[in-house]
PDB file of C-alpha atoms in Angstrom:
ATOM      1  CA  MET A   1     -43.926  22.128  -3.899  1.00 54.00           C
ATOM      2  CA  ARG A   2     -43.306  22.508  -7.828  1.00 57.00           C
ATOM      3  CA  LYS A   3     -43.546  19.818  -9.933  1.00 62.00           C
ATOM      4  CA  THR A   4     -40.433  18.366 -11.357  1.00 71.00           C
ATOM      5  CA  MET A   5     -38.039  21.522 -12.486  1.00 90.00           C
ATOM      6  CA  ALA A   6     -35.399  20.540 -15.038  1.00 94.00           C
ATOM      7  CA  VAL A   7     -31.545  21.095 -14.206  1.00 96.00           C
ATOM      8  CA  ARG A   8     -29.115  20.661 -16.562  1.00 97.00           C
ATOM      9  CA  ARG A   9     -25.580  21.122 -15.755  1.00 98.00           C
ATOM     10  CA  LEU A  10     -23.268  23.726 -18.115  1.00 98.00           C
ATOM     11  CA  ASP A  11     -19.512  22.478 -18.654  1.00 98.00           C
ATOM     12  CA  LEU A  12     -18.167  26.371 -19.312  1.00 98.00           C
ATOM     13  CA  GLY A  13     -14.366  25.160 -19.230  1.00 98.00           C
ATOM     14  CA  TYR A  14     -11.759  24.981 -16.518  1.00 98.00           C
ATOM     15  CA  PHE A  15      -8.717  26.892 -14.662  1.00 98.00           C
ATOM     16  CA  ILE A  16      -5.424  25.397 -13.147  1.00 98.00           C
ATOM     17  CA  ARG A  17      -5.187  26.191  -9.479  1.00 97.00           C
ATOM     18  CA  PRO A  18      -1.928  26.495  -8.478  1.00 97.00           C
ATOM     19  CA  ALA A  19      -0.279  24.332  -5.720  1.00 97.00           C
ATOM     20  CA  SER A  20      -0.397  27.256  -2.996  1.00 95.00           C
ATOM     21  CA  GLU A  21      -3.865  27.189  -3.069  1.00 95.00           C
ATOM     22  CA  THR A  22      -4.632  23.672  -2.956  1.00 94.00           C
ATOM     23  CA  GLY A  23      -3.619  23.127   0.410  1.00 90.00           C
ATOM     24  CA  GLY A  24      -1.073  20.300  -0.931  1.00 92.00           C
ATOM     25  CA  PRO A  25       2.093  19.846  -3.626  1.00 95.00           C
ATOM     26  CA  GLN A  26       0.582  19.668  -6.727  1.00 97.00           C
ATOM     27  CA  PRO A  27      -1.824  22.150  -8.561  1.00 98.00           C
ATOM     28  CA  ARG A  28      -5.591  21.132  -9.413  1.00 97.00           C
ATOM     29  CA  VAL A  29      -7.517  21.381 -12.478  1.00 98.00           C
ATOM     30  CA  GLU A  30     -11.069  22.511 -11.527  1.00 98.00           C
ATOM     31  CA  PRO A  31     -13.882  22.438 -13.413  1.00 98.00           C
ATOM     32  CA  VAL A  32     -16.371  25.703 -14.048  1.00 98.00           C
ATOM     33  CA  LEU A  33     -19.814  24.682 -13.956  1.00 98.00           C
ATOM     34  CA  ALA A  34     -23.398  26.485 -14.694  1.00 98.00           C
ATOM     35  CA  TYR A  35     -26.526  25.340 -14.386  1.00 98.00           C
ATOM     36  CA  LEU A  36     -29.933  25.635 -15.918  1.00 98.00           C
ATOM     37  CA  VAL A  37     -33.255  25.498 -14.595  1.00 98.00           C
ATOM     38  CA  GLN A  38     -36.821  25.031 -16.768  1.00 97.00           C
ATOM     39  CA  HIS A  39     -39.333  26.473 -14.510  1.00 97.00           C
ATOM     40  CA  ASP A  40     -42.681  27.172 -15.432  1.00 95.00           C
ATOM     41  CA  ARG A  41     -41.862  31.176 -15.259  1.00 96.00           C
ATOM     42  CA  GLY A  42     -38.952  30.705 -17.448  1.00 97.00           C
ATOM     43  CA  LEU A  43     -35.174  29.664 -17.786  1.00 98.00           C
ATOM     44  CA  ILE A  44     -32.502  30.407 -14.767  1.00 98.00           C
ATOM     45  CA  LEU A  45     -28.944  30.842 -15.419  1.00 98.00           C
ATOM     46  CA  PHE A  46     -26.936  30.083 -12.422  1.00 98.00           C
ATOM     47  CA  ASP A  47     -23.494  31.553 -12.893  1.00 98.00           C
ATOM     48  CA  THR A  48     -22.163  32.263 -15.826  1.00 98.00           C
ATOM     49  CA  GLY A  49     -18.705  31.388 -16.350  1.00 98.00           C
ATOM     50  CA  ILE A  50     -15.118  32.399 -16.676  1.00 98.00           C
ATOM     51  CA  GLY A  51     -14.917  36.052 -17.699  1.00 98.00           C
ATOM     52  CA  LYS A  52     -12.254  37.671 -19.213  1.00 96.00           C
ATOM     53  CA  ALA A  53      -9.374  38.493 -16.611  1.00 97.00           C
ATOM     54  CA  ASP A  54      -5.855  40.814 -16.215  1.00 97.00           C
ATOM     55  CA  PRO A  55      -2.771  39.272 -17.533  1.00 98.00           C
ATOM     56  CA  GLU A  56      -1.512  38.595 -14.076  1.00 97.00           C
ATOM     57  CA  THR A  57      -4.494  36.460 -13.122  1.00 97.00           C
ATOM     58  CA  GLU A  58      -4.615  34.651 -16.645  1.00 98.00           C
ATOM     59  CA  ALA A  59      -0.981  33.623 -16.080  1.00 98.00           C
ATOM     60  CA  HIS A  60      -1.920  32.606 -12.110  1.00 97.00           C
ATOM     61  CA  TYR A  61      -5.094  30.122 -13.232  1.00 98.00           C
ATOM     62  CA  ARG A  62      -4.735  29.368 -17.327  1.00 98.00           C
ATOM     63  CA  PRO A  63      -8.488  29.318 -17.467  1.00 98.00           C
ATOM     64  CA  ARG A  64      -9.867  27.664 -20.696  1.00 98.00           C
ATOM     65  CA  ARG A  65     -13.075  28.627 -21.377  1.00 98.00           C
ATOM     66  CA  ARG A  66     -16.038  27.319 -23.376  1.00 98.00           C
ATOM     67  CA  ALA A  67     -18.163  29.874 -24.306  1.00 98.00           C
ATOM     68  CA  LEU A  68     -21.508  30.589 -23.056  1.00 98.00           C
ATOM     69  CA  GLN A  69     -23.408  30.415 -26.047  1.00 98.00           C
ATOM     70  CA  ASP A  70     -22.172  27.169 -27.044  1.00 98.00           C
ATOM     71  CA  ALA A  71     -22.929  25.326 -24.172  1.00 98.00           C
ATOM     72  CA  LEU A  72     -26.381  27.052 -23.905  1.00 98.00           C
ATOM     73  CA  SER A  73     -26.753  25.822 -27.813  1.00 98.00           C
ATOM     74  CA  ALA A  74     -25.701  21.682 -26.785  1.00 97.00           C
ATOM     75  CA  SER A  75     -28.922  22.203 -24.715  1.00 96.00           C
ATOM     76  CA  GLY A  76     -31.381  23.830 -27.169  1.00 97.00           C
ATOM     77  CA  VAL A  77     -31.087  27.325 -25.975  1.00 97.00           C
ATOM     78  CA  ALA A  78     -30.068  30.776 -26.561  1.00 98.00           C
ATOM     79  CA  LEU A  79     -29.342  33.827 -24.613  1.00 98.00           C
ATOM     80  CA  ASP A  80     -32.403  35.562 -25.624  1.00 98.00           C
ATOM     81  CA  ASP A  81     -34.400  32.383 -23.918  1.00 98.00           C
ATOM     82  CA  ILE A  82     -32.714  33.161 -20.360  1.00 98.00           C
ATOM     83  CA  SER A  83     -35.325  34.921 -17.764  1.00 98.00           C
ATOM     84  CA  LEU A  84     -33.488  35.204 -14.639  1.00 98.00           C
ATOM     85  CA  VAL A  85     -29.401  34.917 -13.704  1.00 98.00           C
ATOM     86  CA  VAL A  86     -28.513  34.147 -10.222  1.00 98.00           C
ATOM     87  CA  ASN A  87     -24.539  34.467  -9.345  1.00 98.00           C
ATOM     88  CA  CYS A  88     -23.817  32.483  -6.350  1.00 98.00           C
ATOM     89  CA  HIS A  89     -21.089  35.408  -6.056  1.00 98.00           C
ATOM     90  CA  LEU A  90     -18.894  37.669  -8.391  1.00 98.00           C
ATOM     91  CA  HIS A  91     -15.731  36.128  -8.535  1.00 98.00           C
ATOM     92  CA  PHE A  92     -14.753  36.261 -12.876  1.00 98.00           C
ATOM     93  CA  ASP A  93     -14.844  32.507 -13.209  1.00 98.00           C
ATOM     94  CA  HIS A  94     -18.846  32.369 -11.667  1.00 98.00           C
ATOM     95  CA  CYS A  95     -19.978  36.306 -13.410  1.00 98.00           C
ATOM     96  CA  GLY A  96     -17.740  36.080 -16.639  1.00 98.00           C
ATOM     97  CA  GLY A  97     -21.188  35.348 -19.191  1.00 98.00           C
ATOM     98  CA  ASN A  98     -23.261  38.124 -17.274  1.00 98.00           C
ATOM     99  CA  PRO A  99     -22.127  40.894 -19.710  1.00 98.00           C
ATOM    100  CA  LEU A 100     -24.127  39.182 -22.271  1.00 98.00           C
ATOM    101  CA  LEU A 101     -27.303  38.806 -20.726  1.00 98.00           C
ATOM    102  CA  GLY A 102     -27.921  42.400 -20.256  1.00 97.00           C
ATOM    103  CA  GLY A 103     -31.280  43.346 -19.536  1.00 97.00           C
ATOM    104  CA  ARG A 104     -31.881  40.103 -17.235  1.00 97.00           C
ATOM    105  CA  PRO A 105     -32.214  40.332 -14.135  1.00 98.00           C
ATOM    106  CA  ILE A 106     -29.094  39.640 -12.016  1.00 98.00           C
ATOM    107  CA  LEU A 107     -30.327  38.231  -8.627  1.00 98.00           C
ATOM    108  CA  VAL A 108     -27.513  38.748  -6.265  1.00 98.00           C
ATOM    109  CA  GLN A 109     -26.974  39.622  -2.289  1.00 98.00           C
ATOM    110  CA  ASP A 110     -26.304  43.122  -1.351  1.00 98.00           C
ATOM    111  CA  LEU A 111     -23.394  42.618   0.547  1.00 98.00           C
ATOM    112  CA  GLU A 112     -21.676  40.716  -2.157  1.00 98.00           C
ATOM    113  CA  LEU A 113     -22.666  43.569  -4.808  1.00 98.00           C
ATOM    114  CA  ALA A 114     -21.126  46.176  -2.718  1.00 98.00           C
ATOM    115  CA  THR A 115     -18.411  44.285  -2.073  1.00 98.00           C
ATOM    116  CA  ALA A 116     -17.894  43.693  -5.611  1.00 98.00           C
ATOM    117  CA  ARG A 117     -17.991  47.313  -6.543  1.00 97.00           C
ATOM    118  CA  ARG A 118     -15.354  48.617  -3.617  1.00 96.00           C
ATOM    119  CA  GLY A 119     -12.660  47.035  -5.826  1.00 93.00           C
ATOM    120  CA  ASN A 120      -9.457  44.426  -5.929  1.00 93.00           C
ATOM    121  CA  TYR A 121     -12.261  41.995  -5.670  1.00 96.00           C
ATOM    122  CA  THR A 122     -13.003  40.775  -9.316  1.00 96.00           C
ATOM    123  CA  PHE A 123     -13.199  42.932 -12.961  1.00 97.00           C
ATOM    124  CA  ASP A 124     -15.094  45.977 -12.982  1.00 96.00           C
ATOM    125  CA  GLN A 125     -16.354  45.156 -16.863  1.00 97.00           C
ATOM    126  CA  LEU A 126     -17.887  42.175 -15.259  1.00 98.00           C
ATOM    127  CA  ILE A 127     -20.024  43.725 -13.014  1.00 98.00           C
ATOM    128  CA  ASP A 128     -21.001  47.468 -14.584  1.00 97.00           C
ATOM    129  CA  PHE A 129     -21.997  46.868 -18.100  1.00 97.00           C
ATOM    130  CA  PRO A 130     -24.173  48.083 -20.442  1.00 97.00           C
ATOM    131  CA  GLY A 131     -27.592  46.918 -19.772  1.00 97.00           C
ATOM    132  CA  ALA A 132     -26.938  45.766 -16.226  1.00 98.00           C
ATOM    133  CA  THR A 133     -29.483  44.939 -13.957  1.00 98.00           C
ATOM    134  CA  TYR A 134     -29.333  43.793 -10.495  1.00 98.00           C
ATOM    135  CA  GLU A 135     -32.159  42.617  -7.861  1.00 98.00           C
ATOM    136  CA  GLU A 136     -30.480  42.999  -4.724  1.00 98.00           C
ATOM    137  CA  LEU A 137     -31.096  40.614  -2.034  1.00 98.00           C
ATOM    138  CA  ALA A 138     -30.905  41.157   1.519  1.00 98.00           C
ATOM    139  CA  GLY A 139     -30.952  37.476   2.969  1.00 97.00           C
ATOM    140  CA  GLU A 140     -33.103  34.496   1.798  1.00 98.00           C
ATOM    141  CA  THR A 141     -35.758  35.058  -0.060  1.00 98.00           C
ATOM    142  CA  GLU A 142     -38.644  32.756  -2.552  1.00 98.00           C
ATOM    143  CA  VAL A 143     -38.061  34.519  -5.624  1.00 97.00           C
ATOM    144  CA  TRP A 144     -40.260  31.978  -7.867  1.00 97.00           C
ATOM    145  CA  PRO A 145     -42.637  29.300  -6.351  1.00 96.00           C
ATOM    146  CA  GLY A 146     -40.465  26.147  -5.392  1.00 96.00           C
ATOM    147  CA  VAL A 147     -37.259  28.704  -6.307  1.00 98.00           C
ATOM    148  CA  TRP A 148     -35.493  29.957  -2.607  1.00 98.00           C
ATOM    149  CA  ILE A 149     -32.362  32.035  -2.744  1.00 98.00           C
ATOM    150  CA  ILE A 150     -30.805  31.209   0.838  1.00 98.00           C
ATOM    151  CA  PRO A 151     -27.395  33.063   2.114  1.00 98.00           C
ATOM    152  CA  THR A 152     -24.458  30.788   2.313  1.00 98.00           C
ATOM    153  CA  PRO A 153     -21.246  32.950   3.222  1.00 98.00           C
ATOM    154  CA  GLY A 154     -18.021  32.060   3.505  1.00 97.00           C
ATOM    155  CA  HIS A 155     -16.582  32.001   0.418  1.00 97.00           C
ATOM    156  CA  THR A 156     -16.852  35.101   0.273  1.00 98.00           C
ATOM    157  CA  ARG A 157     -19.449  37.403   2.904  1.00 97.00           C
ATOM    158  CA  GLY A 158     -22.075  37.810   0.429  1.00 98.00           C
ATOM    159  CA  HIS A 159     -22.105  34.048  -1.598  1.00 98.00           C
ATOM    160  CA  GLN A 160     -25.665  32.247  -1.977  1.00 98.00           C
ATOM    161  CA  SER A 161     -27.001  29.042  -3.650  1.00 98.00           C
ATOM    162  CA  LEU A 162     -30.352  28.389  -5.009  1.00 98.00           C
ATOM    163  CA  VAL A 163     -32.711  26.026  -3.736  1.00 98.00           C
ATOM    164  CA  LEU A 164     -35.345  24.192  -6.149  1.00 98.00           C
ATOM    165  CA  ARG A 165     -38.105  22.666  -3.786  1.00 95.00           C
ATOM    166  CA  GLN A 166     -39.727  20.094  -6.372  1.00 87.00           C
ATOM    167  CA  GLY A 167     -42.087  17.087  -6.181  1.00 82.00           C
ATOM    168  CA  ASP A 168     -39.321  14.519  -6.592  1.00 82.00           C
ATOM    169  CA  GLY A 169     -37.536  15.982  -4.025  1.00 90.00           C
ATOM    170  CA  THR A 170     -35.084  19.277  -3.119  1.00 96.00           C
ATOM    171  CA  VAL A 171     -32.250  19.825  -5.106  1.00 97.00           C
ATOM    172  CA  VAL A 172     -29.674  22.736  -4.180  1.00 98.00           C
ATOM    173  CA  LEU A 173     -27.122  24.406  -6.347  1.00 98.00           C
ATOM    174  CA  ALA A 174     -24.463  24.955  -3.985  1.00 98.00           C
ATOM    175  CA  GLY A 175     -22.147  27.321  -5.878  1.00 98.00           C
ATOM    176  CA  GLN A 176     -19.245  27.522  -3.866  1.00 98.00           C
ATOM    177  CA  ALA A 177     -20.328  27.187  -0.621  1.00 98.00           C
ATOM    178  CA  HIS A 178     -18.178  24.126  -0.591  1.00 97.00           C
ATOM    179  CA  ASP A 179     -15.633  23.209  -3.249  1.00 96.00           C
ATOM    180  CA  PHE A 180     -16.317  19.547  -3.090  1.00 97.00           C
ATOM    181  CA  ALA A 181     -19.186  17.181  -2.786  1.00 98.00           C
ATOM    182  CA  SER A 182     -16.883  15.564   0.078  1.00 97.00           C
ATOM    183  CA  ASP A 183     -16.443  18.347   1.748  1.00 96.00           C
ATOM    184  CA  PHE A 184     -20.404  19.480   2.250  1.00 97.00           C
ATOM    185  CA  ALA A 185     -20.788  15.449   3.017  1.00 96.00           C
ATOM    186  CA  SER A 186     -18.174  15.585   5.764  1.00 96.00           C
ATOM    187  CA  ASP A 187     -19.408  18.986   7.646  1.00 96.00           C
ATOM    188  CA  LEU A 188     -23.464  17.513   7.310  1.00 94.00           C
ATOM    189  CA  LEU A 189     -22.044  14.240   9.141  1.00 94.00           C
ATOM    190  CA  ALA A 190     -20.037  16.740  11.896  1.00 94.00           C
ATOM    191  CA  ARG A 191     -23.672  18.185  11.626  1.00 93.00           C
ATOM    192  CA  HIS A 192     -25.160  14.939  12.562  1.00 91.00           C
ATOM    193  CA  ALA A 193     -22.621  14.033  15.206  1.00 94.00           C
ATOM    194  CA  ALA A 194     -23.590  17.455  17.155  1.00 92.00           C
ATOM    195  CA  LEU A 195     -27.214  16.792  17.031  1.00 91.00           C
ATOM    196  CA  ASN A 196     -26.398  13.409  18.724  1.00 93.00           C
ATOM    197  CA  GLY A 197     -24.887  15.076  21.475  1.00 94.00           C
ATOM    198  CA  GLU A 198     -21.056  13.961  20.761  1.00 95.00           C
ATOM    199  CA  GLU A 199     -18.708  15.702  23.275  1.00 92.00           C
ATOM    200  CA  PRO A 200     -16.213  18.471  21.583  1.00 91.00           C
ATOM    201  CA  PRO A 201     -13.917  18.709  19.953  1.00 93.00           C
ATOM    202  CA  LEU A 202     -16.188  18.708  16.433  1.00 92.00           C
ATOM    203  CA  PRO A 203     -15.171  20.297  13.159  1.00 91.00           C
ATOM    204  CA  PRO A 204     -17.105  23.572  13.051  1.00 90.00           C
ATOM    205  CA  CYS A 205     -20.447  23.847  10.650  1.00 89.00           C
ATOM    206  CA  GLN A 206     -21.518  26.669   8.841  1.00 93.00           C
ATOM    207  CA  PRO A 207     -24.462  28.365  10.714  1.00 93.00           C
ATOM    208  CA  TRP A 208     -26.375  28.138   7.310  1.00 97.00           C
ATOM    209  CA  LEU A 209     -25.880  24.315   6.860  1.00 96.00           C
ATOM    210  CA  GLN A 210     -29.133  23.705   9.358  1.00 95.00           C
ATOM    211  CA  ARG A 211     -31.310  26.110   6.894  1.00 96.00           C
ATOM    212  CA  LEU A 212     -29.983  23.975   4.192  1.00 96.00           C
ATOM    213  CA  ALA A 213     -30.545  20.388   5.766  1.00 95.00           C
ATOM    214  CA  GLY A 214     -34.455  21.314   6.613  1.00 94.00           C
ATOM    215  CA  PHE A 215     -35.162  21.629   3.193  1.00 96.00           C
ATOM    216  CA  ASP A 216     -34.225  18.034   3.311  1.00 94.00           C
ATOM    217  CA  PRO A 217     -32.247  18.043  -0.032  1.00 96.00           C
ATOM    218  CA  ARG A 218     -32.185  14.840  -2.305  1.00 95.00           C
ATOM    219  CA  ARG A 219     -28.628  15.996  -3.929  1.00 96.00           C
ATOM    220  CA  VAL A 220     -26.386  19.144  -4.008  1.00 98.00           C
ATOM    221  CA  LEU A 221     -24.661  20.251  -6.564  1.00 98.00           C
ATOM    222  CA  PHE A 222     -21.550  22.603  -6.981  1.00 98.00           C
ATOM    223  CA  ALA A 223     -19.826  25.024  -9.126  1.00 98.00           C
ATOM    224  CA  HIS A 224     -16.136  23.047  -8.793  1.00 98.00           C
ATOM    225  CA  ASP A 225     -16.846  19.660  -8.572  1.00 98.00           C
ATOM    226  CA  CYS A 226     -18.599  17.203 -11.305  1.00 98.00           C
ATOM    227  CA  SER A 227     -19.313  15.162  -8.202  1.00 98.00           C
ATOM    228  CA  VAL A 228     -23.116  15.286  -6.812  1.00 97.00           C
ATOM    229  CA  TRP A 229     -23.976  14.935  -2.613  1.00 97.00           C
ATOM    230  CA  GLU A 230     -26.909  12.624  -2.202  1.00 96.00           C
ATOM    231  CA  PRO A 231     -27.705  11.275   0.871  1.00 93.00           C
ATOM    232  CA  PRO A 232     -26.841   7.989   2.450  1.00 86.00           C
ATOM    233  CA  GLN A 233     -28.903   5.209   2.002  1.00 69.00           C
ATOM    234  CA  SER A 234     -30.344   4.066   5.879  1.00 41.00           C
ATOM    235  CA  ALA A 235     -30.501   0.209   4.282  1.00 41.00           C
ATOM    236  CA  PHE A 236     -28.814  -1.757   1.444  1.00 42.00           C
ATOM    237  CA  GLY A 237     -29.875  -4.598  -0.143  1.00 45.00           C
ATOM    238  CA  SER A 238     -28.031  -8.248   0.422  1.00 36.00           C
TER     239      SER A 238
END
């Protein structure tokens, strides 16, 4: 297990999800968040922001972008300082800055890249661009000491999350494995109820949730929610 790896959240703008996609009567404004991880071997960038889309998509989501260079600069980092890129998946609001990072290894599940290249999924210029250098993964792997990529399919079949095992507790960068921290908390509690022998019906849980829980995470962070999941305390002071 590594010593503490510094994790910094980057604000890369927002988009407006229309009511037809929120499950309610109102649209919802969602942040677009990336994460910068400082490791002994270099800097990892998890997701890269909102890419340029076609006019129909622009009108549908009304994105407001913050330049990746500006977000990195606010953290004292330049594009050239990035050693490794990890995308949770390849929708345009997660890989938009990838073309700025040509030559850097981009870690992605092979299924996700194959899906993106078949079309009608994302925007081609965000996938195959000058200097695009992919390292395709087929399942989970420890890419650097203490840094694990874990497949977390659901939002897309090739979705993946980044797990950082460190001395002060494991941090999970969950991407869009769950839209909200509260959704993650609900699924984890449903898993706990099932393990306690509660009778059905119970909410279904993704099989990979057990794998993430096995890392005993202290914090879980998300791509479209500023809230952070932390485990409930077993005791409270009076």
